[in-house]
XYZ file of C-alpha atoms in Angstrom:
370
model
C 14.098 21.953 -111.449
C 10.618 23.294 -111.913
C 9.432 25.846 -109.327
C 7.468 24.581 -106.353
C 4.265 26.537 -106.975
C 3.439 25.054 -110.432
C 4.345 21.598 -109.153
C 2.001 21.803 -106.186
C -0.757 23.225 -108.377
C -0.568 20.410 -110.926
C -0.438 17.761 -108.223
C -3.431 19.236 -106.393
C -5.382 19.263 -109.668
C -4.588 15.557 -110.046
C -5.813 14.877 -106.509
C -9.088 16.628 -107.316
C -9.494 14.607 -110.514
C -9.001 11.317 -108.687
C -11.396 12.281 -105.903
C -14.054 13.122 -108.476
C -13.536 9.784 -110.231
C -13.935 7.688 -107.104
C -17.659 7.986 -106.508
C -19.168 4.699 -105.339
C -21.243 2.552 -107.642
C -23.860 0.040 -106.661
C -22.511 -3.478 -106.307
C -23.066 -5.531 -109.465
C -24.364 -9.072 -109.393
C -21.989 -11.781 -108.261
C -19.806 -13.281 -111.029
C -20.184 -17.033 -111.510
C -17.271 -19.363 -112.286
C -16.885 -23.129 -112.295
C -19.775 -25.560 -112.599
C -23.438 -24.976 -111.836
C -24.446 -28.360 -110.482
C -27.151 -27.709 -107.864
C -25.836 -30.651 -105.833
C -22.210 -29.461 -105.869
C -20.661 -27.549 -102.993
C -20.917 -23.770 -103.200
C -17.879 -21.540 -102.790
C -17.996 -17.739 -102.583
C -14.722 -15.888 -103.163
C -14.136 -12.181 -102.583
C -11.650 -11.109 -105.284
C -11.296 -11.885 -108.977
C -7.733 -13.079 -108.380
C -8.725 -15.648 -105.761
C -11.732 -16.577 -107.873
C -9.473 -17.394 -110.806
C -7.108 -19.355 -108.577
C -9.936 -21.352 -106.990
C -11.476 -22.112 -110.381
C -8.255 -23.880 -111.369
C -8.744 -26.261 -108.447
C -12.469 -26.919 -108.552
C -13.135 -27.167 -112.296
C -16.781 -28.142 -112.721
C -17.037 -29.878 -109.347
C -18.042 -26.816 -107.332
C -20.118 -23.702 -107.902
C -17.862 -20.666 -107.497
C -19.182 -17.126 -107.131
C -16.839 -14.111 -107.149
C -18.045 -11.007 -105.331
C -15.710 -8.272 -106.593
C -15.812 -7.861 -110.385
C -12.781 -7.740 -112.644
C -11.017 -4.383 -112.415
C -12.731 -3.291 -109.177
C -10.727 -2.198 -106.131
C -11.062 -4.735 -103.272
C -10.032 -2.127 -100.700
C -13.196 -0.081 -101.186
C -15.704 -2.596 -102.492
C -18.919 -3.094 -100.519
C -21.055 -6.200 -100.952
C -24.701 -5.937 -101.981
C -27.429 -7.527 -99.889
C -27.717 -10.316 -102.458
C -23.995 -10.998 -102.189
C -24.155 -11.096 -98.403
C -26.974 -13.623 -98.675
C -24.865 -15.725 -101.053
C -22.028 -15.762 -98.529
C -24.360 -16.757 -95.707
C -25.645 -19.715 -97.718
C -22.267 -20.891 -99.076
C -20.517 -24.064 -97.983
C -17.228 -22.146 -98.022
C -16.349 -18.447 -98.178
C -12.770 -17.691 -99.225
C -11.388 -14.261 -98.339
C -7.916 -12.830 -98.679
C -7.987 -11.246 -95.223
C -5.310 -9.081 -93.574
C -7.666 -6.125 -94.060
C -7.611 -6.264 -97.860
C -11.404 -6.283 -98.098
C -11.730 -3.054 -96.108
C -15.262 -2.306 -97.237
C -16.498 -5.735 -96.163
C -14.843 -6.160 -92.759
C -18.099 -5.964 -90.818
C -19.760 -8.457 -93.168
C -16.899 -10.950 -92.878
C -16.813 -10.648 -89.088
C -20.574 -11.190 -89.016
C -20.254 -14.355 -91.103
C -17.674 -15.773 -88.722
C -19.865 -14.913 -85.731
C -22.798 -16.701 -87.397
C -20.737 -19.847 -87.911
C -20.245 -19.573 -91.669
C -17.197 -21.515 -92.898
C -14.759 -18.683 -93.752
C -11.212 -19.407 -94.934
C -8.815 -16.442 -94.677
C -5.989 -17.477 -96.956
C -3.339 -14.756 -96.642
C -2.748 -15.140 -92.917
C -1.513 -18.702 -93.523
C 1.128 -17.693 -96.073
C 3.888 -16.245 -93.885
C 2.793 -12.603 -94.304
C 5.333 -9.795 -94.197
C 4.891 -6.310 -92.715
C 4.300 -3.273 -94.871
C 7.479 -1.519 -95.881
C 9.576 -4.680 -96.001
C 9.464 -5.040 -99.791
C 12.957 -6.171 -100.682
C 14.127 -5.777 -97.083
C 12.361 -8.434 -95.004
C 14.540 -9.298 -92.019
C 13.321 -12.875 -92.079
C 14.304 -14.993 -95.082
C 10.988 -16.279 -96.439
C 12.739 -18.941 -98.498
C 14.252 -20.515 -95.405
C 11.259 -22.365 -94.067
C 13.257 -23.830 -91.166
C 14.501 -20.545 -89.694
C 14.848 -20.455 -85.942
C 12.263 -18.090 -84.504
C 13.937 -18.242 -81.123
C 16.903 -16.307 -82.499
C 14.691 -13.229 -82.714
C 13.434 -13.379 -79.149
C 16.733 -12.360 -77.554
C 17.789 -10.036 -80.364
C 18.779 -6.532 -79.325
C 19.153 -4.915 -75.919
C 15.566 -3.659 -75.626
C 13.251 -4.880 -72.920
C 10.014 -5.750 -74.744
C 7.496 -5.594 -71.951
C 4.637 -4.767 -74.315
C 3.164 -8.022 -75.593
C 2.239 -6.245 -78.855
C 5.904 -5.625 -79.738
C 6.859 -7.313 -83.011
C 10.057 -9.240 -83.598
C 12.047 -8.880 -86.819
C 10.090 -9.867 -89.910
C 6.804 -10.265 -88.036
C 3.608 -8.301 -88.542
C 0.279 -7.847 -86.830
C -2.716 -9.096 -88.804
C -5.058 -6.263 -87.760
C -4.764 -2.579 -87.034
C -4.382 -3.303 -83.329
C -5.903 -5.603 -80.794
C -8.192 -2.851 -79.520
C -9.342 -1.466 -82.850
C -12.990 -1.541 -81.836
C -12.337 0.665 -78.826
C -10.184 3.078 -80.797
C -12.653 3.673 -83.594
C -12.857 0.803 -86.040
C -15.063 2.783 -88.395
C -12.446 5.488 -88.864
C -10.180 3.383 -91.031
C -12.236 3.696 -94.189
C -12.386 7.486 -94.242
C -8.828 8.063 -93.037
C -7.039 5.160 -94.733
C -5.463 4.024 -91.450
C -6.195 0.329 -91.678
C -2.696 -0.555 -92.848
C -0.472 1.086 -90.258
C 3.224 0.482 -89.646
C 3.805 -3.088 -88.539
C 0.523 -4.405 -89.945
C 0.595 -7.319 -92.383
C 0.726 -6.695 -96.111
C -2.278 -8.495 -97.653
C -0.960 -8.591 -101.258
C 0.352 -12.166 -100.991
C -0.691 -13.084 -104.555
C 2.229 -11.065 -105.950
C 4.433 -14.023 -104.943
C 3.626 -17.129 -107.035
C 5.418 -19.442 -104.616
C 3.158 -18.359 -101.784
C 0.139 -19.055 -103.978
C 1.561 -22.511 -104.744
C 1.212 -23.104 -101.003
C -2.216 -21.460 -100.908
C -3.799 -23.762 -103.478
C -2.977 -26.776 -101.315
C -4.507 -25.062 -98.275
C -7.672 -24.460 -100.289
C -7.722 -28.037 -101.583
C -7.495 -29.361 -98.024
C -10.492 -27.229 -97.049
C -12.476 -28.485 -100.038
C -11.653 -32.079 -99.104
C -13.319 -31.531 -95.738
C -16.520 -30.614 -97.572
C -16.479 -33.247 -100.307
C -14.044 -36.152 -100.135
C -15.321 -37.702 -103.389
C -13.189 -35.327 -105.495
C -9.393 -35.471 -105.619
C -8.917 -31.764 -105.012
C -5.317 -32.194 -103.879
C -4.108 -33.694 -107.165
C -5.518 -30.696 -109.008
C -3.938 -28.318 -106.515
C -0.552 -30.009 -106.845
C -0.734 -29.811 -110.629
C -1.610 -26.113 -110.500
C 1.087 -25.487 -107.879
C 3.636 -26.970 -110.259
C 2.501 -24.494 -112.929
C 3.016 -21.674 -110.414
C 6.510 -22.864 -109.559
C 7.316 -22.908 -113.281
C 5.882 -19.387 -113.542
C 8.238 -18.285 -110.770
C 11.255 -19.578 -112.695
C 10.008 -17.874 -115.854
C 9.621 -14.571 -114.006
C 13.124 -14.866 -112.537
C 14.470 -15.292 -116.069
C 12.440 -12.370 -117.441
C 13.471 -10.034 -114.631
C 17.148 -11.006 -114.835
C 17.506 -8.470 -117.655
C 17.194 -5.629 -115.115
C 20.568 -4.454 -113.706
C 20.924 -4.478 -109.940
C 21.127 -0.685 -109.693
C 17.760 -0.328 -111.493
C 15.787 -2.811 -109.425
C 13.876 -0.021 -107.713
C 10.103 0.396 -107.818
C 7.760 3.352 -107.455
C 4.159 2.135 -107.355
C 0.688 3.583 -107.060
C 0.098 2.043 -103.623
C 2.120 -0.442 -101.630
C 1.014 -3.526 -103.535
C 4.357 -4.950 -104.690
C 6.007 -5.746 -101.364
C 5.843 -9.511 -101.882
C 6.990 -9.161 -105.481
C 9.963 -7.075 -104.349
C 10.779 -9.484 -101.540
C 10.668 -12.537 -103.794
C 12.447 -11.119 -106.848
C 15.030 -8.881 -105.177
C 13.648 -5.406 -105.792
C 13.308 -2.359 -103.537
C 10.129 -0.294 -103.266
C 11.496 3.248 -102.882
C 8.188 5.132 -102.963
C 4.438 5.029 -103.496
C 2.055 7.602 -104.935
C -0.542 6.708 -102.296
C 1.152 6.043 -98.988
C 0.535 2.688 -97.312
C -1.110 -0.481 -98.506
C -4.619 0.872 -99.048
C -5.893 2.776 -102.070
C -8.229 4.764 -99.806
C -5.655 7.271 -98.545
C -5.427 10.758 -100.039
C -1.839 11.976 -100.524
C -1.120 15.645 -99.994
C 0.624 17.801 -102.569
C 3.648 17.947 -100.247
C 3.842 14.129 -100.147
C 3.637 13.934 -103.918
C 6.279 16.641 -104.308
C 8.548 14.647 -101.979
C 7.981 11.561 -104.121
C 8.988 13.539 -107.219
C 12.263 14.409 -105.494
C 12.814 10.747 -104.546
C 12.267 9.610 -108.116
C 14.725 12.194 -109.365
C 17.337 11.361 -106.703
C 17.037 7.603 -107.279
C 17.073 7.986 -111.083
C 13.805 6.052 -111.418
C 12.618 5.403 -114.964
C 9.013 4.322 -114.415
C 6.055 4.804 -112.091
C 3.883 1.707 -111.938
C 0.160 2.420 -111.937
C -2.642 -0.144 -111.531
C -5.567 -1.622 -113.392
C -7.882 -0.968 -110.409
C -7.320 2.730 -109.797
C -7.246 5.965 -111.834
C -3.715 6.813 -112.964
C -4.107 10.615 -112.783
C -1.868 10.935 -109.707
C 0.834 8.720 -111.192
C 0.635 10.668 -114.448
C 0.950 13.957 -112.568
C 4.012 12.737 -110.686
C 5.647 11.519 -113.900
C 4.807 14.783 -115.681
C 6.896 16.678 -113.141
C 9.943 14.713 -114.305
C 9.556 15.080 -118.055
C 9.898 12.425 -120.743
C 12.484 10.365 -118.846
C 9.824 8.767 -116.606
C 6.929 6.746 -118.008
C 3.768 5.466 -116.356
C 3.293 1.716 -116.752
C 0.034 0.055 -115.743
C 0.317 -3.291 -113.948
C -2.260 -5.844 -112.856
C -2.300 -5.562 -109.081
C -5.448 -6.194 -107.029
C -7.578 -7.737 -109.796
C -7.129 -9.824 -112.921
C -7.467 -8.066 -116.242
C -10.509 -7.688 -118.443
C -10.900 -9.930 -121.521
C -8.273 -9.073 -124.119
C -6.001 -7.321 -121.597
C -3.347 -10.032 -121.443
C -3.919 -10.487 -117.719
C -7.165 -12.448 -117.699
C -5.774 -15.274 -115.553
C -3.612 -15.197 -112.436
C -0.662 -16.691 -114.312
C -1.130 -14.284 -117.227
C -1.276 -11.232 -114.952
C 1.978 -12.087 -113.154
C 3.716 -13.004 -116.395
C 2.566 -9.722 -117.951
C 3.690 -7.737 -114.895
C 7.169 -9.252 -115.076
C 7.451 -8.448 -118.768
C 6.238 -4.870 -118.264
C 8.606 -4.241 -115.365
C 11.559 -5.749 -117.232
C 10.824 -3.636 -120.316
C 10.505 -0.436 -118.273
C 13.586 -0.860 -116.094
C 16.091 -2.668 -118.344
């Protein structure tokens, strides 16, 4: 084992490199997808992933604008004044929610207060709490589970109405986040605390098969002349086929190697759906805004060594210097593999569409862990 002092030094250098690379840029113009009929309904979508999903439903029958460009981190992105104006004027604003769009929380809350039609998709897709990747107490595939079984579970007297039952999560930091310093979450990375809902629902294609029908129903309320639901059902069938394809691809990985170390906690739904375990993250929690200490990274190195992990999975939205530094501590036996996580890929990347990004992720994970 390498001595502690060189390890801590190299990891602290990596932290400094990432901090220097994360300076904010001005928000670019909104990306346009779908048709541009001035009489068609207007839809504004926050992330490139949801924008790509929505475009498969609307075709040329709605004007779709995507706020966060391809490859940008939705956790830290802040909308420009022009983008805020576009949201205010839209017939429908589609957000992921569950605190994913951390840099736009005030804007989204303001839209809802002003009566703008905002659809938060993730909260309607049976969200799971952070840290349950591969270990959710509730079986998400059993849609008819009896919630009452959880109410009497255990010998504890749950007098606090905020207590969570098994498999449940709270959609926000806490019910009193405004009183306790709502603005602190961006600097300190505290928005995704223990028990809060994991927003990365798109890592499960079967949940997105449900989501497209929710979106189609919302579109039908705005314009009943288009058969949105038929398109959604057709796309949902493609997503169910994708799920089966991913199951087949990932079946090559032995059970004892189905362990994941990721850049941040973005693969909880993937792990839960495809029977993996997330054993560690380079950046703790579900936000990319946290800053890990050298001690935390050194502990992760030990975990990777103890669990005989072969790969650290980095992301297309965030610098990989920290992941590279962690892998470097373990020698040539551990590789860094970049996945598509919080954004679709750039043209030519192999992850330009939602289906392509999940298919590519499955292939990359299978290749690294088989």
